[in-house]
A tleap script that builds the chain and sets N, CA, C and O, in Angstrom:
source leaprc.protein.ff14SB
mol = sequence {
  NPRO GLN GLN VAL ALA TYR ARG LEU THR ARG
  THR ALA ASP ASN PRO PRO ASP GLY HIE ASN
  PRO GLN LEU GLY TYR GLY VAL VAL ASN PRO
  TYR ARG ALA LEU THR SER LEU LEU GLY THR
  ARG THR ASP PRO PRO ALA GLY ALA MET PRO
  PRO PRO ASP PRO VAL ASP ASP PRO LEU ALA
  ARG GLN ARG THR ILE ALA PHE TRP ALA ALA
  GLY VAL SER ALA LEU LEU ALA GLY ALA LEU
  LEU LEU ALA ARG PRO VAL LEU ALA LEU GLY
  ARG ARG ARG GLY TRP ARG PRO GLY ARG ARG
  ALA GLY THR ALA ASP CALA
}
set mol.1.N position { -31.357 -42.154 17.122 }
set mol.1.CA position { -30.542 -40.990 16.857 }
set mol.1.C position { -29.622 -40.651 18.029 }
set mol.1.O position { -28.446 -40.357 17.814 }
set mol.2.N position { -30.128 -40.685 19.262 }
set mol.2.CA position { -29.273 -40.386 20.410 }
set mol.2.C position { -28.236 -41.475 20.613 }
set mol.2.O position { -27.096 -41.192 20.982 }
set mol.3.N position { -28.627 -42.718 20.372 }
set mol.3.CA position { -27.683 -43.821 20.534 }
set mol.3.C position { -26.557 -43.726 19.498 }
set mol.3.O position { -25.397 -43.998 19.807 }
set mol.4.N position { -26.908 -43.342 18.279 }
set mol.4.CA position { -25.896 -43.214 17.227 }
set mol.4.C position { -24.925 -42.082 17.572 }
set mol.4.O position { -23.710 -42.241 17.451 }
set mol.5.N position { -25.462 -40.952 17.999 }
set mol.5.CA position { -24.605 -39.826 18.377 }
set mol.5.C position { -23.723 -40.197 19.560 }
set mol.5.O position { -22.546 -39.837 19.589 }
set mol.6.N position { -24.273 -40.909 20.532 }
set mol.6.CA position { -23.495 -41.329 21.698 }
set mol.6.C position { -22.368 -42.265 21.265 }
set mol.6.O position { -21.234 -42.126 21.725 }
set mol.7.N position { -22.675 -43.213 20.384 }
set mol.7.CA position { -21.668 -44.175 19.923 }
set mol.7.C position { -20.564 -43.449 19.141 }
set mol.7.O position { -19.382 -43.731 19.336 }
set mol.8.N position { -20.945 -42.521 18.262 }
set mol.8.CA position { -19.938 -41.783 17.488 }
set mol.8.C position { -19.057 -40.930 18.398 }
set mol.8.O position { -17.849 -40.835 18.184 }
set mol.9.N position { -19.658 -40.315 19.406 }
set mol.9.CA position { -18.904 -39.477 20.336 }
set mol.9.C position { -17.939 -40.305 21.166 }
set mol.9.O position { -16.792 -39.902 21.362 }
set mol.10.N position { -18.374 -41.434 21.649 }
set mol.10.CA position { -17.534 -42.263 22.528 }
set mol.10.C position { -16.407 -42.964 21.783 }
set mol.10.O position { -15.384 -43.289 22.385 }
set mol.11.N position { -16.575 -43.201 20.486 }
set mol.11.CA position { -15.543 -43.933 19.742 }
set mol.11.C position { -14.679 -43.021 18.873 }
set mol.11.O position { -13.847 -43.516 18.114 }
set mol.12.N position { -14.853 -41.716 18.963 }
set mol.12.CA position { -14.054 -40.779 18.159 }
set mol.12.C position { -12.612 -40.750 18.656 }
set mol.12.O position { -12.340 -40.997 19.831 }
set mol.13.N position { -11.695 -40.443 17.740 }
set mol.13.CA position { -10.280 -40.277 18.093 }
set mol.13.C position { -10.090 -38.850 18.590 }
set mol.13.O position { -10.269 -37.892 17.838 }
set mol.14.N position { -9.730 -38.718 19.846 }
set mol.14.CA position { -9.555 -37.393 20.445 }
set mol.14.C position { -8.153 -36.869 20.171 }
set mol.14.O position { -7.195 -37.641 20.202 }
set mol.15.N position { -8.010 -35.561 19.899 }
set mol.15.CA position { -6.668 -34.992 19.738 }
set mol.15.C position { -5.934 -34.975 21.074 }
set mol.15.O position { -6.576 -34.918 22.123 }
set mol.16.N position { -4.613 -35.022 21.060 }
set mol.16.CA position { -3.856 -35.109 22.308 }
set mol.16.C position { -3.997 -33.884 23.206 }
set mol.16.O position { -3.884 -33.999 24.427 }
set mol.17.N position { -4.242 -32.718 22.621 }
set mol.17.CA position { -4.329 -31.499 23.426 }
set mol.17.C position { -5.759 -31.124 23.772 }
set mol.17.O position { -6.010 -30.004 24.218 }
set mol.18.N position { -6.679 -32.017 23.580 }
set mol.18.CA position { -8.077 -31.680 23.804 }
set mol.18.C position { -8.648 -31.032 22.555 }
set mol.18.O position { -8.521 -31.592 21.466 }
set mol.19.N position { -9.268 -29.879 22.679 }
set mol.19.CA position { -9.874 -29.188 21.537 }
set mol.19.C position { -8.827 -28.355 20.814 }
set mol.19.O position { -8.021 -27.678 21.452 }
set mol.20.N position { -8.836 -28.403 19.475 }
set mol.20.CA position { -7.990 -27.516 18.682 }
set mol.20.C position { -8.757 -27.088 17.433 }
set mol.20.O position { -9.727 -27.746 17.058 }
set mol.21.N position { -8.345 -26.001 16.783 }
set mol.21.CA position { -9.113 -25.460 15.659 }
set mol.21.C position { -9.163 -26.371 14.431 }
set mol.21.O position { -10.128 -26.312 13.669 }
set mol.22.N position { -8.148 -27.211 14.224 }
set mol.22.CA position { -8.142 -28.055 13.038 }
set mol.22.C position { -9.056 -29.274 13.185 }
set mol.22.O position { -9.740 -29.655 12.235 }
set mol.23.N position { -9.069 -29.880 14.364 }
set mol.23.CA position { -9.813 -31.129 14.545 }
set mol.23.C position { -11.031 -30.999 15.438 }
set mol.23.O position { -11.827 -31.934 15.529 }
set mol.24.N position { -11.195 -29.878 16.091 }
set mol.24.CA position { -12.316 -29.755 17.032 }
set mol.24.C position { -12.047 -30.630 18.248 }
set mol.24.O position { -10.972 -30.572 18.844 }
set mol.25.N position { -13.030 -31.433 18.605 }
set mol.25.CA position { -12.871 -32.322 19.754 }
set mol.25.C position { -12.461 -33.726 19.345 }
set mol.25.O position { -12.311 -34.591 20.208 }
set mol.26.N position { -12.277 -33.976 18.072 }
set mol.26.CA position { -11.841 -35.289 17.638 }
set mol.26.C position { -12.316 -35.599 16.234 }
set mol.26.O position { -13.018 -34.808 15.603 }
set mol.27.N position { -11.915 -36.781 15.754 }
set mol.27.CA position { -12.289 -37.245 14.425 }
set mol.27.C position { -13.077 -38.531 14.581 }
set mol.27.O position { -12.695 -39.421 15.341 }
set mol.28.N position { -14.184 -38.619 13.852 }
set mol.28.CA position { -15.027 -39.813 13.921 }
set mol.28.C position { -14.243 -40.997 13.376 }
set mol.28.O position { -13.614 -40.912 12.321 }
set mol.29.N position { -14.292 -42.100 14.110 }
set mol.29.CA position { -13.672 -43.340 13.684 }
set mol.29.C position { -14.807 -44.310 13.362 }
set mol.29.O position { -15.298 -44.989 14.264 }
set mol.30.N position { -15.239 -44.395 12.095 }
set mol.30.CA position { -16.412 -45.202 11.774 }
set mol.30.C position { -16.202 -46.690 12.044 }
set mol.30.O position { -17.138 -47.379 12.449 }
set mol.31.N position { -14.991 -47.191 11.826 }
set mol.31.CA position { -14.746 -48.606 12.084 }
set mol.31.C position { -14.954 -48.921 13.557 }
set mol.31.O position { -15.638 -49.886 13.901 }
set mol.32.N position { -14.367 -48.113 14.421 }
set mol.32.CA position { -14.522 -48.345 15.855 }
set mol.32.C position { -15.971 -48.133 16.294 }
set mol.32.O position { -16.455 -48.822 17.192 }
set mol.33.N position { -16.665 -47.175 15.662 }
set mol.33.CA position { -18.060 -46.927 16.024 }
set mol.33.C position { -18.937 -48.136 15.722 }
set mol.33.O position { -19.902 -48.397 16.441 }
set mol.34.N position { -18.608 -48.875 14.665 }
set mol.34.CA position { -19.420 -50.039 14.306 }
set mol.34.C position { -18.994 -51.307 15.022 }
set mol.34.O position { -19.826 -52.185 15.253 }
set mol.35.N position { -17.723 -51.430 15.380 }
set mol.35.CA position { -17.239 -52.708 15.892 }
set mol.35.C position { -16.959 -52.744 17.385 }
set mol.35.O position { -16.892 -53.833 17.954 }
set mol.36.N position { -16.794 -51.616 18.036 }
set mol.36.CA position { -16.404 -51.669 19.449 }
set mol.36.C position { -17.609 -51.907 20.345 }
set mol.36.O position { -18.745 -51.566 20.018 }
set mol.37.N position { -17.308 -52.506 21.487 }
set mol.37.CA position { -18.315 -52.714 22.520 }
set mol.37.C position { -18.165 -51.579 23.512 }
set mol.37.O position { -17.124 -51.450 24.157 }
set mol.38.N position { -19.181 -50.764 23.640 }
set mol.38.CA position { -19.058 -49.565 24.451 }
set mol.38.C position { -18.980 -49.851 25.936 }
set mol.38.O position { -18.465 -49.017 26.681 }
set mol.39.N position { -19.456 -50.968 26.392 }
set mol.39.CA position { -19.423 -51.268 27.816 }
set mol.39.C position { -18.020 -51.567 28.318 }
set mol.39.O position { -17.768 -51.438 29.516 }
set mol.40.N position { -17.093 -51.962 27.444 }
set mol.40.CA position { -15.754 -52.346 27.880 }
set mol.40.C position { -14.795 -51.163 27.939 }
set mol.40.O position { -13.717 -51.281 28.521 }
set mol.41.N position { -15.153 -50.052 27.363 }
set mol.41.CA position { -14.234 -48.915 27.313 }
set mol.41.C position { -14.969 -47.661 27.780 }
set mol.41.O position { -16.020 -47.311 27.243 }
set mol.42.N position { -14.411 -46.993 28.777 }
set mol.42.CA position { -15.108 -45.831 29.318 }
set mol.42.C position { -14.805 -44.561 28.532 }
set mol.42.O position { -15.695 -43.737 28.320 }
set mol.43.N position { -13.572 -44.398 28.104 }
set mol.43.CA position { -13.207 -43.176 27.393 }
set mol.43.C position { -12.008 -43.465 26.499 }
set mol.43.O position { -11.078 -44.145 26.934 }
set mol.44.N position { -12.000 -42.978 25.285 }
set mol.44.CA position { -10.826 -43.198 24.442 }
set mol.44.C position { -9.598 -42.510 25.037 }
set mol.44.O position { -9.733 -41.490 25.712 }
set mol.45.N position { -8.418 -43.047 24.800 }
set mol.45.CA position { -7.212 -42.420 25.344 }
set mol.45.C position { -7.040 -41.007 24.795 }
set mol.45.O position { -7.368 -40.727 23.641 }
set mol.46.N position { -6.522 -40.127 25.642 }
set mol.46.CA position { -6.396 -38.719 25.270 }
set mol.46.C position { -5.385 -38.510 24.148 }
set mol.46.O position { -5.578 -37.627 23.313 }
set mol.47.N position { -4.329 -39.289 24.109 }
set mol.47.CA position { -3.278 -39.104 23.106 }
set mol.47.C position { -3.385 -40.064 21.950 }
set mol.47.O position { -2.354 -40.473 21.414 }
set mol.48.N position { -4.562 -40.443 21.541 }
set mol.48.CA position { -4.724 -41.430 20.487 }
set mol.48.C position { -4.240 -40.908 19.138 }
set mol.48.O position { -3.749 -41.681 18.316 }
set mol.49.N position { -4.373 -39.624 18.908 }
set mol.49.CA position { -3.965 -39.059 17.622 }
set mol.49.C position { -2.773 -38.133 17.818 }
set mol.49.O position { -2.721 -37.389 18.797 }
set mol.50.N position { -1.822 -38.172 16.901 }
set mol.50.CA position { -0.709 -37.223 17.002 }
set mol.50.C position { -1.202 -35.819 16.662 }
set mol.50.O position { -2.167 -35.664 15.914 }
set mol.51.N position { -0.552 -34.809 17.201 }
set mol.51.CA position { -0.967 -33.443 16.856 }
set mol.51.C position { -0.740 -33.188 15.367 }
set mol.51.O position { 0.188 -33.747 14.782 }
set mol.52.N position { -1.567 -32.359 14.753 }
set mol.52.CA position { -1.401 -32.107 13.317 }
set mol.52.C position { -0.105 -31.352 13.033 }
set mol.52.O position { 0.330 -30.510 13.818 }
set mol.53.N position { 0.494 -31.671 11.900 }
set mol.53.CA position { 1.714 -30.981 11.485 }
set mol.53.C position { 1.373 -29.545 11.101 }
set mol.53.O position { 0.294 -29.288 10.566 }
set mol.54.N position { 2.273 -28.617 11.366 }
set mol.54.CA position { 1.997 -27.243 10.938 }
set mol.54.C position { 1.901 -27.181 9.415 }
set mol.54.O position { 2.666 -27.831 8.702 }
set mol.55.N position { 0.970 -26.406 8.946 }
set mol.55.CA position { 0.732 -26.301 7.514 }
set mol.55.C position { 1.754 -25.340 6.904 }
set mol.55.O position { 1.912 -24.208 7.362 }
set mol.56.N position { 2.441 -25.813 5.866 }
set mol.56.CA position { 3.391 -24.957 5.152 }
set mol.56.C position { 2.610 -23.987 4.274 }
set mol.56.O position { 1.600 -24.349 3.672 }
set mol.57.N position { 3.087 -22.766 4.211 }
set mol.57.CA position { 2.425 -21.753 3.399 }
set mol.57.C position { 2.815 -21.967 1.937 }
set mol.57.O position { 3.981 -21.782 1.587 }
set mol.58.N position { 1.864 -22.355 1.071 }
set mol.58.CA position { 2.224 -22.620 -0.324 }
set mol.58.C position { 2.581 -21.352 -1.104 }
set mol.58.O position { 3.196 -21.437 -2.167 }
set mol.59.N position { 2.205 -20.192 -0.594 }
set mol.59.CA position { 2.470 -18.946 -1.313 }
set mol.59.C position { 3.628 -18.152 -0.716 }
set mol.59.O position { 3.799 -16.978 -1.045 }
set mol.60.N position { 4.418 -18.762 0.147 }
set mol.60.CA position { 5.509 -18.038 0.811 }
set mol.60.C position { 6.519 -17.504 -0.209 }
set mol.60.O position { 6.962 -16.362 -0.092 }
set mol.61.N position { 6.882 -18.300 -1.190 }
set mol.61.CA position { 7.870 -17.866 -2.189 }
set mol.61.C position { 7.314 -16.716 -3.026 }
set mol.61.O position { 8.021 -15.745 -3.294 }
set mol.62.N position { 6.052 -16.823 -3.437 }
set mol.62.CA position { 5.450 -15.761 -4.242 }
set mol.62.C position { 5.341 -14.465 -3.448 }
set mol.62.O position { 5.526 -13.382 -4.004 }
set mol.63.N position { 5.040 -14.564 -2.143 }
set mol.63.CA position { 4.964 -13.364 -1.312 }
set mol.63.C position { 6.327 -12.692 -1.208 }
set mol.63.O position { 6.427 -11.467 -1.265 }
set mol.64.N position { 7.374 -13.494 -1.056 }
set mol.64.CA position { 8.723 -12.941 -0.964 }
set mol.64.C position { 9.101 -12.229 -2.260 }
set mol.64.O position { 9.649 -11.127 -2.233 }
set mol.65.N position { 8.807 -12.863 -3.388 }
set mol.65.CA position { 9.117 -12.248 -4.685 }
set mol.65.C position { 8.325 -10.955 -4.859 }
set mol.65.O position { 8.869 -9.954 -5.326 }
set mol.66.N position { 7.054 -10.969 -4.489 }
set mol.66.CA position { 6.222 -9.765 -4.618 }
set mol.66.C position { 6.739 -8.645 -3.718 }
set mol.66.O position { 6.745 -7.480 -4.115 }
set mol.67.N position { 7.171 -8.995 -2.512 }
set mol.67.CA position { 7.717 -7.996 -1.594 }
set mol.67.C position { 8.954 -7.336 -2.189 }
set mol.67.O position { 9.070 -6.110 -2.187 }
set mol.68.N position { 9.871 -8.141 -2.694 }
set mol.68.CA position { 11.097 -7.590 -3.270 }
set mol.68.C position { 10.811 -6.796 -4.539 }
set mol.68.O position { 11.426 -5.752 -4.762 }
set mol.69.N position { 9.897 -7.267 -5.368 }
set mol.69.CA position { 9.550 -6.534 -6.589 }
set mol.69.C position { 8.947 -5.176 -6.244 }
set mol.69.O position { 9.256 -4.180 -6.897 }
set mol.70.N position { 8.094 -5.126 -5.231 }
set mol.70.CA position { 7.501 -3.851 -4.818 }
set mol.70.C position { 8.574 -2.912 -4.271 }
set mol.70.O position { 8.547 -1.714 -4.554 }
set mol.71.N position { 9.511 -3.439 -3.497 }
set mol.71.CA position { 10.585 -2.608 -2.948 }
set mol.71.C position { 11.488 -2.047 -4.030 }
set mol.71.O position { 11.827 -0.863 -4.010 }
set mol.72.N position { 11.879 -2.892 -4.976 }
set mol.72.CA position { 12.747 -2.430 -6.070 }
set mol.72.C position { 12.003 -1.418 -6.933 }
set mol.72.O position { 12.587 -0.423 -7.363 }
set mol.73.N position { 10.725 -1.663 -7.188 }
set mol.73.CA position { 9.930 -0.713 -7.982 }
set mol.73.C position { 9.823 0.634 -7.279 }
set mol.73.O position { 9.918 1.676 -7.927 }
set mol.74.N position { 9.627 0.627 -5.975 }
set mol.74.CA position { 9.537 1.886 -5.225 }
set mol.74.C position { 10.867 2.636 -5.274 }
set mol.74.O position { 10.878 3.855 -5.443 }
set mol.75.N position { 11.980 1.933 -5.129 }
set mol.75.CA position { 13.291 2.585 -5.213 }
set mol.75.C position { 13.541 3.159 -6.605 }
set mol.75.O position { 14.063 4.266 -6.740 }
set mol.76.N position { 13.170 2.412 -7.631 }
set mol.76.CA position { 13.343 2.891 -9.000 }
set mol.76.C position { 12.477 4.122 -9.263 }
set mol.76.O position { 12.930 5.077 -9.894 }
set mol.77.N position { 11.242 4.103 -8.784 }
set mol.77.CA position { 10.363 5.267 -8.956 }
set mol.77.C position { 10.935 6.480 -8.226 }
set mol.77.O position { 10.891 7.592 -8.753 }
set mol.78.N position { 11.468 6.282 -7.028 }
set mol.78.CA position { 12.086 7.387 -6.290 }
set mol.78.C position { 13.301 7.936 -7.017 }
set mol.78.O position { 13.493 9.151 -7.071 }
set mol.79.N position { 14.123 7.058 -7.577 }
set mol.79.CA position { 15.307 7.511 -8.314 }
set mol.79.C position { 14.901 8.305 -9.554 }
set mol.79.O position { 15.533 9.310 -9.879 }
set mol.80.N position { 13.859 7.865 -10.243 }
set mol.80.CA position { 13.398 8.598 -11.426 }
set mol.80.C position { 12.834 9.959 -11.049 }
set mol.80.O position { 13.039 10.937 -11.768 }
set mol.81.N position { 12.126 10.029 -9.928 }
set mol.81.CA position { 11.591 11.321 -9.487 }
set mol.81.C position { 12.708 12.286 -9.106 }
set mol.81.O position { 12.595 13.489 -9.342 }
set mol.82.N position { 13.777 11.773 -8.525 }
set mol.82.CA position { 14.912 12.630 -8.179 }
set mol.82.C position { 15.719 13.023 -9.412 }
set mol.82.O position { 16.279 14.118 -9.445 }
set mol.83.N position { 15.794 12.167 -10.421 }
set mol.83.CA position { 16.597 12.440 -11.613 }
set mol.83.C position { 15.882 13.366 -12.589 }
set mol.83.O position { 16.536 13.997 -13.419 }
set mol.84.N position { 14.576 13.462 -12.513 }
set mol.84.CA position { 13.816 14.264 -13.478 }
set mol.84.C position { 14.257 15.729 -13.511 }
set mol.84.O position { 14.515 16.239 -14.602 }
set mol.85.N position { 14.360 16.438 -12.375 }
set mol.85.CA position { 14.796 17.846 -12.459 }
set mol.85.C position { 16.234 17.992 -12.948 }
set mol.85.O position { 16.555 18.962 -13.633 }
set mol.86.N position { 17.092 17.053 -12.608 }
set mol.86.CA position { 18.488 17.125 -13.055 }
set mol.86.C position { 18.550 16.964 -14.569 }
set mol.86.O position { 19.275 17.699 -15.239 }
set mol.87.N position { 17.806 16.023 -15.106 }
set mol.87.CA position { 17.797 15.813 -16.551 }
set mol.87.C position { 17.178 17.005 -17.283 }
set mol.87.O position { 17.648 17.389 -18.355 }
set mol.88.N position { 16.124 17.591 -16.706 }
set mol.88.CA position { 15.498 18.758 -17.337 }
set mol.88.C position { 16.473 19.934 -17.384 }
set mol.88.O position { 16.536 20.634 -18.394 }
set mol.89.N position { 17.227 20.161 -16.323 }
set mol.89.CA position { 18.204 21.249 -16.289 }
set mol.89.C position { 19.313 21.013 -17.311 }
set mol.89.O position { 19.728 21.946 -17.998 }
set mol.90.N position { 19.787 19.796 -17.416 }
set mol.90.CA position { 20.827 19.473 -18.397 }
set mol.90.C position { 20.330 19.660 -19.816 }
set mol.90.O position { 21.074 20.150 -20.666 }
set mol.91.N position { 19.104 19.286 -20.090 }
set mol.91.CA position { 18.540 19.445 -21.423 }
set mol.91.C position { 18.395 20.935 -21.762 }
set mol.91.O position { 18.641 21.344 -22.897 }
set mol.92.N position { 17.999 21.729 -20.783 }
set mol.92.CA position { 17.847 23.169 -20.992 }
set mol.92.C position { 19.190 23.819 -21.348 }
set mol.92.O position { 19.230 24.738 -22.166 }
set mol.93.N position { 20.270 23.357 -20.753 }
set mol.93.CA position { 21.601 23.927 -21.021 }
set mol.93.C position { 22.243 23.306 -22.251 }
set mol.93.O position { 23.358 23.684 -22.611 }
set mol.94.N position { 21.585 22.384 -22.894 }
set mol.94.CA position { 22.177 21.715 -24.059 }
set mol.94.C position { 23.266 20.746 -23.648 }
set mol.94.O position { 24.177 20.484 -24.433 }
set mol.95.N position { 23.204 20.223 -22.479 }
set mol.95.CA position { 24.143 19.257 -21.908 }
set mol.95.C position { 25.544 19.843 -21.728 }
set mol.95.O position { 26.522 19.101 -21.639 }
set mol.96.N position { 25.640 21.189 -21.673 }
set mol.96.CA position { 26.924 21.827 -21.371 }
set mol.96.C position { 27.027 21.982 -19.861 }
set mol.96.O position { 26.009 22.045 -19.172 }
set mol.97.N position { 28.271 22.046 -19.335 }
set mol.97.CA position { 28.423 22.251 -17.899 }
set mol.97.C position { 27.874 23.610 -17.485 }
set mol.97.O position { 27.902 24.558 -18.270 }
set mol.98.N position { 27.385 23.706 -16.282 }
set mol.98.CA position { 26.853 24.962 -15.765 }
set mol.98.C position { 27.974 25.901 -15.353 }
set mol.98.O position { 29.134 25.498 -15.272 }
set mol.99.N position { 27.622 27.160 -15.092 }
set mol.99.CA position { 28.606 28.149 -14.648 }
set mol.99.C position { 28.837 27.993 -13.161 }
set mol.99.O position { 27.990 27.494 -12.420 }
set mol.100.N position { 30.007 28.437 -12.755 }
set mol.100.CA position { 30.296 28.458 -11.324 }
set mol.100.C position { 29.522 29.579 -10.676 }
set mol.100.O position { 29.275 30.614 -11.296 }
set mol.101.N position { 29.147 29.382 -9.456 }
set mol.101.CA position { 28.433 30.432 -8.735 }
set mol.101.C position { 29.407 31.552 -8.392 }
set mol.101.O position { 30.540 31.278 -7.998 }
set mol.102.N position { 28.992 32.795 -8.533 }
set mol.102.CA position { 29.826 33.936 -8.174 }
set mol.102.C position { 30.631 34.494 -9.323 }
set mol.102.O position { 31.277 35.524 -9.134 }
set mol.103.N position { 30.642 33.896 -10.497 }
set mol.103.CA position { 31.358 34.462 -11.637 }
set mol.103.C position { 30.379 35.257 -12.485 }
set mol.103.O position { 29.223 34.865 -12.648 }
set mol.104.N position { 30.849 36.378 -13.024 }
set mol.104.CA position { 29.991 37.237 -13.840 }
set mol.104.C position { 30.336 37.055 -15.305 }
set mol.104.O position { 31.458 36.687 -15.652 }
set mol.105.N position { 29.359 37.318 -16.160 }
set mol.105.CA position { 29.609 37.260 -17.604 }
set mol.105.C position { 30.470 38.451 -18.025 }
set mol.105.O position { 30.260 39.562 -17.538 }
set mol.106.N position { 31.422 38.239 -18.910 }
set mol.106.CA position { 32.275 39.329 -19.365 }
set mol.106.C position { 31.816 39.874 -20.680 }
set mol.106.O position { 32.425 40.803 -21.210 }
savepdb mol mol.pdb
quit
């Protein structure tokens, strides 16, 4: 068990930057673990593996659409809340124009 762990550790492909969250300290290379002679190699090269590509966000487009839909909905709700008293006043007057301020009924 210790020999197997030692062999797997010594023959793993190390990431170029050392430890990183995606790969840890490296990736097991089973072919090299079975075929390499450990006495001839002291340590795998540090830059054996290229750094991982940044992961594209698969939901970026949906998030953008949701953001805009929420913004437009909020603006529409605000406009309706502002229009409600104006529409109620117009309905009360029968949609006739209001009187000017300061004029008296004759």
